[in-house]
mmCIF file of C-alpha atoms in Angstrom:
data_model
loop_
_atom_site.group_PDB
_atom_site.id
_atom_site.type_symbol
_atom_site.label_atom_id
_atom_site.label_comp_id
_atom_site.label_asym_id
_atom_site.label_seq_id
_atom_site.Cartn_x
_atom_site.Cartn_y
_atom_site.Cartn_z
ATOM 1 C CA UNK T 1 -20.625 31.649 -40.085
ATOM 2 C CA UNK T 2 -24.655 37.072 -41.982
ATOM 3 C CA UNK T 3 -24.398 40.156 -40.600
ATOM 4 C CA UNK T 4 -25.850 43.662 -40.967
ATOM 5 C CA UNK T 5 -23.984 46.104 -43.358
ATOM 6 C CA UNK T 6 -23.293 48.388 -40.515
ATOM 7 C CA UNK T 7 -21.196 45.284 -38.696
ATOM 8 C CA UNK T 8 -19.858 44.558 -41.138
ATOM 9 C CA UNK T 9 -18.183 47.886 -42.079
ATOM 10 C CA UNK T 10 -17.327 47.725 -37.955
ATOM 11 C CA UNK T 11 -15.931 44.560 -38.334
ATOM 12 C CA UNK T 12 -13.431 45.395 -41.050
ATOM 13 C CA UNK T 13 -12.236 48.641 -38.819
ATOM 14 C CA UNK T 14 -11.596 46.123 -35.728
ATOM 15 C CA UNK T 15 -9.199 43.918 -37.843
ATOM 16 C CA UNK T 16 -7.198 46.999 -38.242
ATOM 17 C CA UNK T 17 -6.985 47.689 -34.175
ATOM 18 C CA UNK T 18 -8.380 44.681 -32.761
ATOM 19 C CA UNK T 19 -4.996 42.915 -31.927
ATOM 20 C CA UNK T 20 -3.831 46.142 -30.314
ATOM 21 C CA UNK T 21 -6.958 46.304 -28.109
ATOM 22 C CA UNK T 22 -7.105 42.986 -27.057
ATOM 23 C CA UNK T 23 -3.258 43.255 -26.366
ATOM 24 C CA UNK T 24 -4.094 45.984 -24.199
ATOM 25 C CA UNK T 25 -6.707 44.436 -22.266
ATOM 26 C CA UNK T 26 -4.986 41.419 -21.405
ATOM 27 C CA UNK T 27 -1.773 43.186 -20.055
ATOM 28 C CA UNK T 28 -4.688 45.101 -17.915
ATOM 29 C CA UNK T 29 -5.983 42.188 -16.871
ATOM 30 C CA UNK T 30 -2.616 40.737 -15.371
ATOM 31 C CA UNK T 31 -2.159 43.839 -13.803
ATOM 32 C CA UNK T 32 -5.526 43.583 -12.037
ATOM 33 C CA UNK T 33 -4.738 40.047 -10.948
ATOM 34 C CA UNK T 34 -1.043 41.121 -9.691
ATOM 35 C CA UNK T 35 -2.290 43.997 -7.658
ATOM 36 C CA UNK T 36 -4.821 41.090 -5.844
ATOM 37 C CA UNK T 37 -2.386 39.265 -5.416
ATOM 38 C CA UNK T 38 0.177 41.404 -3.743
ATOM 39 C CA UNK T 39 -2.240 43.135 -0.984
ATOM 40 C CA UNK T 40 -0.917 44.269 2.033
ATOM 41 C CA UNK T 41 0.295 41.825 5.014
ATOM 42 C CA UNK T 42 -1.593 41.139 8.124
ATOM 43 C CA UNK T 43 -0.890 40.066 11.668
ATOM 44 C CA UNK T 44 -3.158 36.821 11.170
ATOM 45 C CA UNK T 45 -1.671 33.639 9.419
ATOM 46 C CA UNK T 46 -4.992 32.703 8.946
ATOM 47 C CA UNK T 47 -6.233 36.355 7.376
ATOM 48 C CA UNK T 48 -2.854 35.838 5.069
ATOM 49 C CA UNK T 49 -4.143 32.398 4.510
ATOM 50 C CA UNK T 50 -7.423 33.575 3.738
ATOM 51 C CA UNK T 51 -6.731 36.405 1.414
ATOM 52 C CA UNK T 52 -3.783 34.113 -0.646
ATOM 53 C CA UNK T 53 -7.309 31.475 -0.841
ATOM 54 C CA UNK T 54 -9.466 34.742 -2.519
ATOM 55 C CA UNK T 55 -6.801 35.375 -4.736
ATOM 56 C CA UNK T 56 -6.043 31.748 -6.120
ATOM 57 C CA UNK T 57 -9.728 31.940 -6.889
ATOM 58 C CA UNK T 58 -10.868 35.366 -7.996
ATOM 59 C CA UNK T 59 -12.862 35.538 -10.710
ATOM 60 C CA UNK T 60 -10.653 36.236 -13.929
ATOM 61 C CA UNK T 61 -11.749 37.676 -17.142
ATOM 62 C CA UNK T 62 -12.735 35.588 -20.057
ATOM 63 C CA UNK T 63 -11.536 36.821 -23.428
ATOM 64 C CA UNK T 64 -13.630 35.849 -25.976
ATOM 65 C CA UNK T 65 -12.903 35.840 -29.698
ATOM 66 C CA UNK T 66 -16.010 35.767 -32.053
ATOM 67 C CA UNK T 67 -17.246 36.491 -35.551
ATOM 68 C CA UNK T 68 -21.431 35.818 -34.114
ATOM 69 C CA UNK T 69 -23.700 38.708 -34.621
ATOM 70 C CA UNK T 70 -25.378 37.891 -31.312
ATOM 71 C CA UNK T 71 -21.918 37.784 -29.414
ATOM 72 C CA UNK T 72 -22.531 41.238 -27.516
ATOM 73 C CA UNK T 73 -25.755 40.266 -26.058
ATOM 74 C CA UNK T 74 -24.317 36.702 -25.356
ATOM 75 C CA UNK T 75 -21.629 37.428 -23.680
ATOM 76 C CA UNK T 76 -23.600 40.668 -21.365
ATOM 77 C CA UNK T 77 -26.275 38.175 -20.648
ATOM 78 C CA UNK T 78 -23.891 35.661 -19.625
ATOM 79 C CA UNK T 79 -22.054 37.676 -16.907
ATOM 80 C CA UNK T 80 -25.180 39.046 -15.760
ATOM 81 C CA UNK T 81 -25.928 34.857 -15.278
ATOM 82 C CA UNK T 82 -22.996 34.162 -14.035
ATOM 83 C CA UNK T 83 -20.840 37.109 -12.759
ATOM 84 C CA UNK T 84 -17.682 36.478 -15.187
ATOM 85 C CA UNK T 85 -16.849 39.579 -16.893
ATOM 86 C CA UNK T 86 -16.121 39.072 -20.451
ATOM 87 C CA UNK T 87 -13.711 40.655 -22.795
ATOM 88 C CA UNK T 88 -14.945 40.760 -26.335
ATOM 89 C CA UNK T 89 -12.766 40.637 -29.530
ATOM 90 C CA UNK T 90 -15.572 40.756 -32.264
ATOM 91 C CA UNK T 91 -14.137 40.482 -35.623
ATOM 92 C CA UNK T 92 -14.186 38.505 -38.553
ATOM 93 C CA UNK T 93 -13.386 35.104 -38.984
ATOM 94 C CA UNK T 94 -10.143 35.623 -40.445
ATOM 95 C CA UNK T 95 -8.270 37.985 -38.641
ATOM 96 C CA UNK T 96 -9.281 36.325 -35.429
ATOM 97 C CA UNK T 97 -7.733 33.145 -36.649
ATOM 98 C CA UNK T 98 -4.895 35.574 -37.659
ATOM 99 C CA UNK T 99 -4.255 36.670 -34.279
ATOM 100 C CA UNK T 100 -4.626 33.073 -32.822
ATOM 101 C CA UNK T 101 -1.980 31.850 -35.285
ATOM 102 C CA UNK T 102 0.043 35.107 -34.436
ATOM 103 C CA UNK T 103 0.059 33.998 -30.675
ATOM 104 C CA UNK T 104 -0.304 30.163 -30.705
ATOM 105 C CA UNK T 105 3.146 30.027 -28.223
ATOM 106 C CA UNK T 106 1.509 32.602 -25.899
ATOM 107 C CA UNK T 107 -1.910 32.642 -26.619
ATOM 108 C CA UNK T 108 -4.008 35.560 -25.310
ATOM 109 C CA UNK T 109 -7.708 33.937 -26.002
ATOM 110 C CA UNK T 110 -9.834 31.923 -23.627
ATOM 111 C CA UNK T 111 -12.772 31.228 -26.584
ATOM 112 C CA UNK T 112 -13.242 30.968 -30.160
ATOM 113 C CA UNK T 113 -16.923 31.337 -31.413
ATOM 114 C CA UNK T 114 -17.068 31.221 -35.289
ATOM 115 C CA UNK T 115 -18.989 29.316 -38.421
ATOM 116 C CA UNK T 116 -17.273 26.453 -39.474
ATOM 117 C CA UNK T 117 -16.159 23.132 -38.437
ATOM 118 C CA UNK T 118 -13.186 23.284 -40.974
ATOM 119 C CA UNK T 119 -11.467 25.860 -38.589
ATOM 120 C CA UNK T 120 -11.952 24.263 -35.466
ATOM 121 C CA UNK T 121 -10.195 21.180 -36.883
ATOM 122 C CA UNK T 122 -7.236 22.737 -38.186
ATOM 123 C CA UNK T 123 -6.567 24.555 -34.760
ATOM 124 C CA UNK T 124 -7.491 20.701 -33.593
ATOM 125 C CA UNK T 125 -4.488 19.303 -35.552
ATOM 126 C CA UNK T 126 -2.348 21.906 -34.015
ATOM 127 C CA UNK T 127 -2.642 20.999 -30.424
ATOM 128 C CA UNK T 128 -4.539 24.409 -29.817
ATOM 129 C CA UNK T 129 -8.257 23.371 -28.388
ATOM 130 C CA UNK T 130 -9.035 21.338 -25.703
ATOM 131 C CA UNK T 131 -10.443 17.829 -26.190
ATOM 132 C CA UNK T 132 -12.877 16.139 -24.491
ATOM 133 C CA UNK T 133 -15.952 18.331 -23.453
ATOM 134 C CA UNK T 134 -19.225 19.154 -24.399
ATOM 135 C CA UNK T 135 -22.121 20.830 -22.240
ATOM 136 C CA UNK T 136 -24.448 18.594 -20.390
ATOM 137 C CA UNK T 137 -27.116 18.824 -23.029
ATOM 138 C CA UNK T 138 -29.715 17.072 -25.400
ATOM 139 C CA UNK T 139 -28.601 17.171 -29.037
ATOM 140 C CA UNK T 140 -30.922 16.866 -31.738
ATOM 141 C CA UNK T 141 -29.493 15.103 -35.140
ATOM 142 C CA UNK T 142 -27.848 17.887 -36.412
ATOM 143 C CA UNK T 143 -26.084 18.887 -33.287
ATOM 144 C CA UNK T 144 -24.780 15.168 -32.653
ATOM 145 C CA UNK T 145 -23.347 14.934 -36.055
ATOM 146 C CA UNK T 146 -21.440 18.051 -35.923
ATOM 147 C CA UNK T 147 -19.867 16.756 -32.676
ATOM 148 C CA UNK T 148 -16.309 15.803 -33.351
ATOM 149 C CA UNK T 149 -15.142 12.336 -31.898
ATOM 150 C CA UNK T 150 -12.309 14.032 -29.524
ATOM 151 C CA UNK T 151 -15.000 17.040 -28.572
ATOM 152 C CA UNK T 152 -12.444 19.326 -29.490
ATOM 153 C CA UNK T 153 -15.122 21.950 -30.060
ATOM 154 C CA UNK T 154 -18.591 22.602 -29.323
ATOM 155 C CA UNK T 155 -21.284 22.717 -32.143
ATOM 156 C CA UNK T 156 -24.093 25.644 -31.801
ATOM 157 C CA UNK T 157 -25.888 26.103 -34.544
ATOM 158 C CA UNK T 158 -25.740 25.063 -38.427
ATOM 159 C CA UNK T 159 -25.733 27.624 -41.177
ATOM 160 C CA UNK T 160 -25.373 27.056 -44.818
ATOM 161 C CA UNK T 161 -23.383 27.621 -47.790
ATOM 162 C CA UNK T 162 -24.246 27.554 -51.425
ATOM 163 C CA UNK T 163 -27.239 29.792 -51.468
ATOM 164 C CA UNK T 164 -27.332 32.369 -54.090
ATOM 165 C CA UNK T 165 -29.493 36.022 -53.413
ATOM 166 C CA UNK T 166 -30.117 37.341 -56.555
ATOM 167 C CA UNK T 167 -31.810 40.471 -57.823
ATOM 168 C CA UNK T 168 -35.312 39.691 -58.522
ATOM 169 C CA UNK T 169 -35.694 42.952 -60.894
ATOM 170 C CA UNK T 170 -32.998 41.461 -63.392
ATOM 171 C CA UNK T 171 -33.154 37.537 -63.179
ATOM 172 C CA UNK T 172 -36.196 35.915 -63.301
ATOM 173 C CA UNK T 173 -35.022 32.242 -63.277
ATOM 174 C CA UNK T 174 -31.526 31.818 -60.462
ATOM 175 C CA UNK T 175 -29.577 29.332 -61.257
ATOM 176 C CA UNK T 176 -30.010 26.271 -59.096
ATOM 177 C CA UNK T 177 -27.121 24.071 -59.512
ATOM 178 C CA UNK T 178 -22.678 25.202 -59.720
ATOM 179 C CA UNK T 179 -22.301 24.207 -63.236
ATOM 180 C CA UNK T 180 -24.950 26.864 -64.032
ATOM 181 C CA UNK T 181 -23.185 29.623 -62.698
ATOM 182 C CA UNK T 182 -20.194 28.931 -65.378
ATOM 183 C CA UNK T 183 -22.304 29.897 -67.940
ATOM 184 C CA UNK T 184 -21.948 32.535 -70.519
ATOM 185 C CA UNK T 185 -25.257 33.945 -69.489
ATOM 186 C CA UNK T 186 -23.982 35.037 -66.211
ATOM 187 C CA UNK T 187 -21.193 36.727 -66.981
ATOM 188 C CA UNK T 188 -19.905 39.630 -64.803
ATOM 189 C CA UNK T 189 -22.774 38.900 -62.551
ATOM 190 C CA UNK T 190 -21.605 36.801 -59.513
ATOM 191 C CA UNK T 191 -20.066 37.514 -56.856
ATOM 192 C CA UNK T 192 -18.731 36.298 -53.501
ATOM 193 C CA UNK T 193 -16.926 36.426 -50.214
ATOM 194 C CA UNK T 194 -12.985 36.508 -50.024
ATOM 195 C CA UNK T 195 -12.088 32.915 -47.862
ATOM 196 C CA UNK T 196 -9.015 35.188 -46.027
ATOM 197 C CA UNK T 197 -11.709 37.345 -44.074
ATOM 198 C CA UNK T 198 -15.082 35.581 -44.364
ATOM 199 C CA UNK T 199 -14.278 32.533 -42.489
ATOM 200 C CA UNK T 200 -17.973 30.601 -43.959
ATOM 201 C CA UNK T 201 -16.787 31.379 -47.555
ATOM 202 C CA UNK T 202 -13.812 28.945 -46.938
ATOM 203 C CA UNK T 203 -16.105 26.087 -46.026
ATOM 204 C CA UNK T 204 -18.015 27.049 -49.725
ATOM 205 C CA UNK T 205 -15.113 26.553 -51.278
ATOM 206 C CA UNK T 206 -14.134 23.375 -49.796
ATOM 207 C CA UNK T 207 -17.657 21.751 -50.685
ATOM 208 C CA UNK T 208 -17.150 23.293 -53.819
ATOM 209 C CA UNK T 209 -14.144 20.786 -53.911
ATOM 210 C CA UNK T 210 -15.743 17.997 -52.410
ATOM 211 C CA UNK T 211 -18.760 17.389 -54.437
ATOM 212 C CA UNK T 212 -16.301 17.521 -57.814
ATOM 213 C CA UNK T 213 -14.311 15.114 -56.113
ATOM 214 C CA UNK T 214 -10.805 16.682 -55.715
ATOM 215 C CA UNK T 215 -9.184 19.816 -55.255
ATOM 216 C CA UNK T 216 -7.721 20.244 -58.650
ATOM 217 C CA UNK T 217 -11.426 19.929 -59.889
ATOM 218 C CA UNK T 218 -12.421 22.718 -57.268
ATOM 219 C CA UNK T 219 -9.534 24.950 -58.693
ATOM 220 C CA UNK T 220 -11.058 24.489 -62.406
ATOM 221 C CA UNK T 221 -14.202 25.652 -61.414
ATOM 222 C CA UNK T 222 -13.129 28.738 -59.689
ATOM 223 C CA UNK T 223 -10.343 29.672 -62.240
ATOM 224 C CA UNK T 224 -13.610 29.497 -65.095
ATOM 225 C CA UNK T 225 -15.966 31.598 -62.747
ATOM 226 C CA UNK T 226 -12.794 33.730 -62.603
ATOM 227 C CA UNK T 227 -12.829 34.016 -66.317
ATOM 228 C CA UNK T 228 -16.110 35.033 -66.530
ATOM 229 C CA UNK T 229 -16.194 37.794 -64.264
ATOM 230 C CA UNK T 230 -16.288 36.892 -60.847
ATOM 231 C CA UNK T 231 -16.265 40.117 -58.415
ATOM 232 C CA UNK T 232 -14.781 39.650 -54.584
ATOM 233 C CA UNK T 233 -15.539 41.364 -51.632
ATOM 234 C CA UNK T 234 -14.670 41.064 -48.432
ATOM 235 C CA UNK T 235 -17.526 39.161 -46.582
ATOM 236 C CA UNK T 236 -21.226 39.129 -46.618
ATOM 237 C CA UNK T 237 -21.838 42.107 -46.089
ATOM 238 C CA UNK T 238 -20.054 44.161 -48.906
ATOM 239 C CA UNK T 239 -21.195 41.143 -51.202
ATOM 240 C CA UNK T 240 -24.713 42.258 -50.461
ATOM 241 C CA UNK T 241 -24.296 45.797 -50.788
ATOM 242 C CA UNK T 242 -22.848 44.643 -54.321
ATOM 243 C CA UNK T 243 -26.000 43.004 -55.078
ATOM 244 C CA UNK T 244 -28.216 45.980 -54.306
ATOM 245 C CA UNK T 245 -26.329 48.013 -55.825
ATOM 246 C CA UNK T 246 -26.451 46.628 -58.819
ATOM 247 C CA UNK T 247 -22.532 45.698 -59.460
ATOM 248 C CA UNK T 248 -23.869 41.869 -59.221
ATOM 249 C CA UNK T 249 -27.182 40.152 -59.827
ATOM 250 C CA UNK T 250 -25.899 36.852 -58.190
ATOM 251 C CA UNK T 251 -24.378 37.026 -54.736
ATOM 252 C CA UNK T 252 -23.097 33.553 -53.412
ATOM 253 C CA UNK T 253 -23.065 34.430 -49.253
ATOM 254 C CA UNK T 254 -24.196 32.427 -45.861
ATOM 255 C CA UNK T 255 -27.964 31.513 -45.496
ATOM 256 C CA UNK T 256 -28.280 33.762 -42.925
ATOM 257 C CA UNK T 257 -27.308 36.657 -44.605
ATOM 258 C CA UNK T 258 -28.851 36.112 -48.052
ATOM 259 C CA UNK T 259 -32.351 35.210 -45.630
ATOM 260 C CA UNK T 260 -32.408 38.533 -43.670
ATOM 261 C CA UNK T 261 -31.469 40.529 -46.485
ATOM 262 C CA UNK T 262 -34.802 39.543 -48.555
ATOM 263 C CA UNK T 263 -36.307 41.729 -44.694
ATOM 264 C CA UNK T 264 -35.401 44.996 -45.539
ATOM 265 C CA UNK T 265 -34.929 44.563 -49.413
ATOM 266 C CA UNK T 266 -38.158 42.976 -51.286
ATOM 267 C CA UNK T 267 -35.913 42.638 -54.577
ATOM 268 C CA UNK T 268 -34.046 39.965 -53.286
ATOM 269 C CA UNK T 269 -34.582 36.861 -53.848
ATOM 270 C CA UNK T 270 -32.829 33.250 -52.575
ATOM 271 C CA UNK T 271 -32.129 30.429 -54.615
ATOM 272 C CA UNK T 272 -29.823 27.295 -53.300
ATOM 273 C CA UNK T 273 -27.367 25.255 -55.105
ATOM 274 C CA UNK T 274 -27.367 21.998 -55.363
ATOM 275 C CA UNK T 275 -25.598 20.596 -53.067
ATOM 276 C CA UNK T 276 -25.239 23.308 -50.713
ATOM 277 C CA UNK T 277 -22.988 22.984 -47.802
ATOM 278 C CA UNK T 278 -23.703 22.632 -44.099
ATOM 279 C CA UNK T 279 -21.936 24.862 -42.117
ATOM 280 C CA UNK T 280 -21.905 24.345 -38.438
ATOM 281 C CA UNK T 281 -20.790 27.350 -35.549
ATOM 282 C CA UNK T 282 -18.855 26.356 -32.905
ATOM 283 C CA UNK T 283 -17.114 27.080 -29.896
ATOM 284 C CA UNK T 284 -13.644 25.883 -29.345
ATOM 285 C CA UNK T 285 -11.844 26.347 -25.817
ATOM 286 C CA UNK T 286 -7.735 27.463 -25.643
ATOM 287 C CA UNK T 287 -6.075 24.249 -24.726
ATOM 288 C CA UNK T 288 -3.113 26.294 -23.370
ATOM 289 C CA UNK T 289 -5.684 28.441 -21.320
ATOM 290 C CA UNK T 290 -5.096 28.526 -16.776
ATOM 291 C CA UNK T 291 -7.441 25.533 -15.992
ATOM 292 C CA UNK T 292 -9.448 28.611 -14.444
ATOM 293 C CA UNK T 293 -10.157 30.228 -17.692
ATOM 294 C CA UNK T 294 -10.857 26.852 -19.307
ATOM 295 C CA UNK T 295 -13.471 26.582 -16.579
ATOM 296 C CA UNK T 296 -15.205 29.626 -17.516
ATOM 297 C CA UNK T 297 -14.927 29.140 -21.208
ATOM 298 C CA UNK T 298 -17.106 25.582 -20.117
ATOM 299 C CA UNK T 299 -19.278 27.587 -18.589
ATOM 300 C CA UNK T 300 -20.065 29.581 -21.364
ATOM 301 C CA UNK T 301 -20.342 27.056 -23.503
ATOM 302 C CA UNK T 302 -23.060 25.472 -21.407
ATOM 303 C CA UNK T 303 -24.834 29.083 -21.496
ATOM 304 C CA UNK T 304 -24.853 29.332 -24.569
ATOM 305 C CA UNK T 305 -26.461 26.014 -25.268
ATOM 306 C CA UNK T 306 -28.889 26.604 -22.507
ATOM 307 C CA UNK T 307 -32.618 27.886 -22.753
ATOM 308 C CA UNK T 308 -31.793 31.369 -22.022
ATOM 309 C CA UNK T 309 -29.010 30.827 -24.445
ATOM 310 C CA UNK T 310 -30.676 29.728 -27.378
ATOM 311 C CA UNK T 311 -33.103 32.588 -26.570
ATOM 312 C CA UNK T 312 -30.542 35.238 -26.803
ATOM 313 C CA UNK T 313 -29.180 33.501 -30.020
ATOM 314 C CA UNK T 314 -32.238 33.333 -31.588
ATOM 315 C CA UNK T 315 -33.182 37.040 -30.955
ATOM 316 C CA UNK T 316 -29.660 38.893 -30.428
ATOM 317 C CA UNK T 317 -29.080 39.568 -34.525
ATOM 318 C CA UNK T 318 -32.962 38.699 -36.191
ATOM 319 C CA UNK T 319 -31.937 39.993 -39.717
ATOM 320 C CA UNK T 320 -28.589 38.350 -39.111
ATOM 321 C CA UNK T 321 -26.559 35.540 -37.036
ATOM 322 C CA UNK T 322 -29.667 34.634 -35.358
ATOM 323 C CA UNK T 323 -31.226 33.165 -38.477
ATOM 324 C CA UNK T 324 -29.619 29.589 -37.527
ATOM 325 C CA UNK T 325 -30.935 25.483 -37.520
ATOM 326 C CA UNK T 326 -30.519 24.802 -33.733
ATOM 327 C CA UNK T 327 -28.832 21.873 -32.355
ATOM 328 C CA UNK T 328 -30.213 21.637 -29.379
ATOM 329 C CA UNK T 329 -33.133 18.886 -28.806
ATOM 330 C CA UNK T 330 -36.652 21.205 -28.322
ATOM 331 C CA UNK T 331 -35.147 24.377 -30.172
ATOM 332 C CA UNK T 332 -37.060 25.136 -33.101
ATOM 333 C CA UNK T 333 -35.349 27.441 -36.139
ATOM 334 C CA UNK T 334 -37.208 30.977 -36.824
ATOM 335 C CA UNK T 335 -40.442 30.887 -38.684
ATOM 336 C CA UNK T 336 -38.157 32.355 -41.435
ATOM 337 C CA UNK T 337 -36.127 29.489 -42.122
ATOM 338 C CA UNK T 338 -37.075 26.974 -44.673
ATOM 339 C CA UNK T 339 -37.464 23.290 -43.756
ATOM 340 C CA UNK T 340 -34.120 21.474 -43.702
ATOM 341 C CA UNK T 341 -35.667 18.808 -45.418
ATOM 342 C CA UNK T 342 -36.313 21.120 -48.521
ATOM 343 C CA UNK T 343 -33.236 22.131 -49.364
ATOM 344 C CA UNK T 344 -30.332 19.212 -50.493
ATOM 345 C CA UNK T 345 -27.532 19.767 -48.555
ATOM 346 C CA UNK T 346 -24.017 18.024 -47.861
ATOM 347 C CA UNK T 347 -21.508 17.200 -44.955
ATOM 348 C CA UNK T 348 -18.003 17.885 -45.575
ATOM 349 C CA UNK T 349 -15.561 16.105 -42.979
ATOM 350 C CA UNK T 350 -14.101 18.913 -41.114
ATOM 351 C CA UNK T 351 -10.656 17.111 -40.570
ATOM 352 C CA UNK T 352 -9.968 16.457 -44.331
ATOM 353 C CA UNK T 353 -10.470 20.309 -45.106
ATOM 354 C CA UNK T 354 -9.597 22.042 -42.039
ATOM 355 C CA UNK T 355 -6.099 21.272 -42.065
ATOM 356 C CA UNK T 356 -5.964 22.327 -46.004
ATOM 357 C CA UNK T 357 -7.498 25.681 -45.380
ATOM 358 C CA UNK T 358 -4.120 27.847 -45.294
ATOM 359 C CA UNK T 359 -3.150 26.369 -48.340
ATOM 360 C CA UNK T 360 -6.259 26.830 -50.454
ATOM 361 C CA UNK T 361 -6.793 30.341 -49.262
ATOM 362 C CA UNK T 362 -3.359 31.082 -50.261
ATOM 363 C CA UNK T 363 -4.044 29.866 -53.845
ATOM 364 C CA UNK T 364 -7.464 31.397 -53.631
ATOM 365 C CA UNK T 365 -6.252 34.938 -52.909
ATOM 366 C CA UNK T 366 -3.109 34.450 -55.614
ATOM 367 C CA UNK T 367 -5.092 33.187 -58.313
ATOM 368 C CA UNK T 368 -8.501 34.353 -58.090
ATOM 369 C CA UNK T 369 -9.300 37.411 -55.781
ATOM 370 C CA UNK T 370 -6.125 38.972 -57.626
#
């Protein structure tokens, strides 16, 4: 599901190392647990009792994979609640799925924390998340209809997908619908996110396909952008720095990110497609996780959806992440945001895309990022 530049850039070096790290930090973390675990003997059966007790239940890290500008802060504030430490693997989107994919028979996450539905239910459809929770908390319409019906994952915040930031020095009238951006006129001019890294730019494409009713449709309309001089970059970030750089006049990138740009650049300007995509963030839980860590991935969760949550959301990435519609009853979106009700918007079905999302980022990356 919008970051700063500078994140960005960091995000791109941890794809390179961040399976390594997180590698590393889990084999530390058994060998904390081990060394617990073996302490030495006593005299008392009921002090050897006791201490086997304290070790059944110590406190075990949670490893958390997310893509959420606000993550550090989150997670911090969230052990200083709670006393879980917290190991962080903050990357993009893509290479986090990457690594869970990489690891599905031995899987080294507790937590997943990314934009888009579409990903939770293909790792759904594998078996990978566990069903049947969500936190003990009001929901207001958009949070209840992000809910899946197995609660497979937890919805935290809605994004969208299908705004354009455009260059208000060079374009004095943004195209407001997709067809437009097909035209002649805007040749060389557009670009967006590659779907293999930014993991909101997938859920773009897949409205893309839903609103012209099939795939094949979908594939059209990307292989004609293609031909008239679509430019790729990684995620939002480089996509932006295209923009201001003048390489583009039309970036197509997450609400988020187009709306906090326009804070430290004046020349931007946002314009949204019609239909633009909802795109929900979510937190889904390792079905394969100790039912310890699955407890402490709940807990999370609950913090996150929580007062001092939604606090820390709302002001852990302000030009960023934390530009979000809430889904929690009594949580209102920054003063920034534009009403919902302003902007028309569509609902993809997570479970008809999600499981498709391999596939149509492999023919994405073949035939049009190449």
């Amino acid at each position: 599901m919008n970051r700063s530049y500078r994140r960005t850039r960091l995000r791109l070096l941890a794809g390179v190392s961040g399976a390594v790290t997180l590698s590393l930090l889990a084999v530390a973390g058994c060998s904390s647990s081990s060394s617990s675990s073996s302490s030495a003997p006593t005299t008392s059966s009921s002090a050897a009792a006791s201490s086997s007790s304290s070790a059944s239940t110590a406190v075990v890290p949670l490893v958390v994979y997310s893509a959420q500008g606000y993550d550090s802060a989150m997670t911090k504030a969230f052990t200083k609640a709670t006393g879980i430490p917290v190991k962080l693997d903050d990357n993009s989107t893509g290479p986090l799925l990457t690594q869970i994919e990489a690891s599905k028979n031995n899987p080294n996450w507790g937590l997943l924390w990314v934009d888009g539905a579409t990903a939770f239910a293909g790792l759904d459809t594998q078996g990978l998340l566990l069903k049947g929770f969500e936190p003990n908390v009001t929901l207001n319409s958009l949070g209840t209809a992000s809910v899946p019906a197995d609660k497979s994952y937890i919805p935290t915040g809605v994004t969208i997908m299908g705004i354009v930031a455009y260059n208000k020095s060079k374009v004095s009238s943004p195209p407001t619908t997709w067809q437009a951006l097909e035209s002649s006129s805007w040749k060389g001019q557009v670009g967006m996110n590659d779907p293999s890294q930014s993991g909101p730019t997938f859920p773009l494409i897949a409205g893309v396909y839903n609103y012209l009713g099939s795939a094949s449709a979908g594939e059209k309309y990307f292989e004609t952008l293609k031909s008239n001089g679509l430019i790729i970059h990684p995620t939002n970030g480089p996509t932006l720095q295209a923009l201001t750089s003048g390489q583009i006049n039309l970036a197509l990138v997450q609400s988020s990110a187009a709306i906090g740009a326009t804070f430290t650049d004046k020349n931007i300007g946002i314009e949204y497609l019609n239909p633009a995509t909802l795109l929900p963030s979510a937190i889904g839980i390792d079905a394969k996780a100790s039912p310890q860590v699955q407890a402490e991935a709940e807990k999370f969760a609950a913090f996150v959806l929580s007062a001092a949550g939604q606090h820390v959301m709302q002001t852990g990435d302000p030009t960023g992440d934390s530009l979000y519609y809430p889904v929690v009853a009594g949580v209102s979106p920054l003063s920034s945001l534009p009403s919902l009700s302003s902007v028309t918007t569509q609902t993809i079905n997570p479970y008809t895309w999600g499981p498709q999302e391999a596939t149509i980022n492999t023919w994405f990356d073949s035939n049009i990022v190449r």
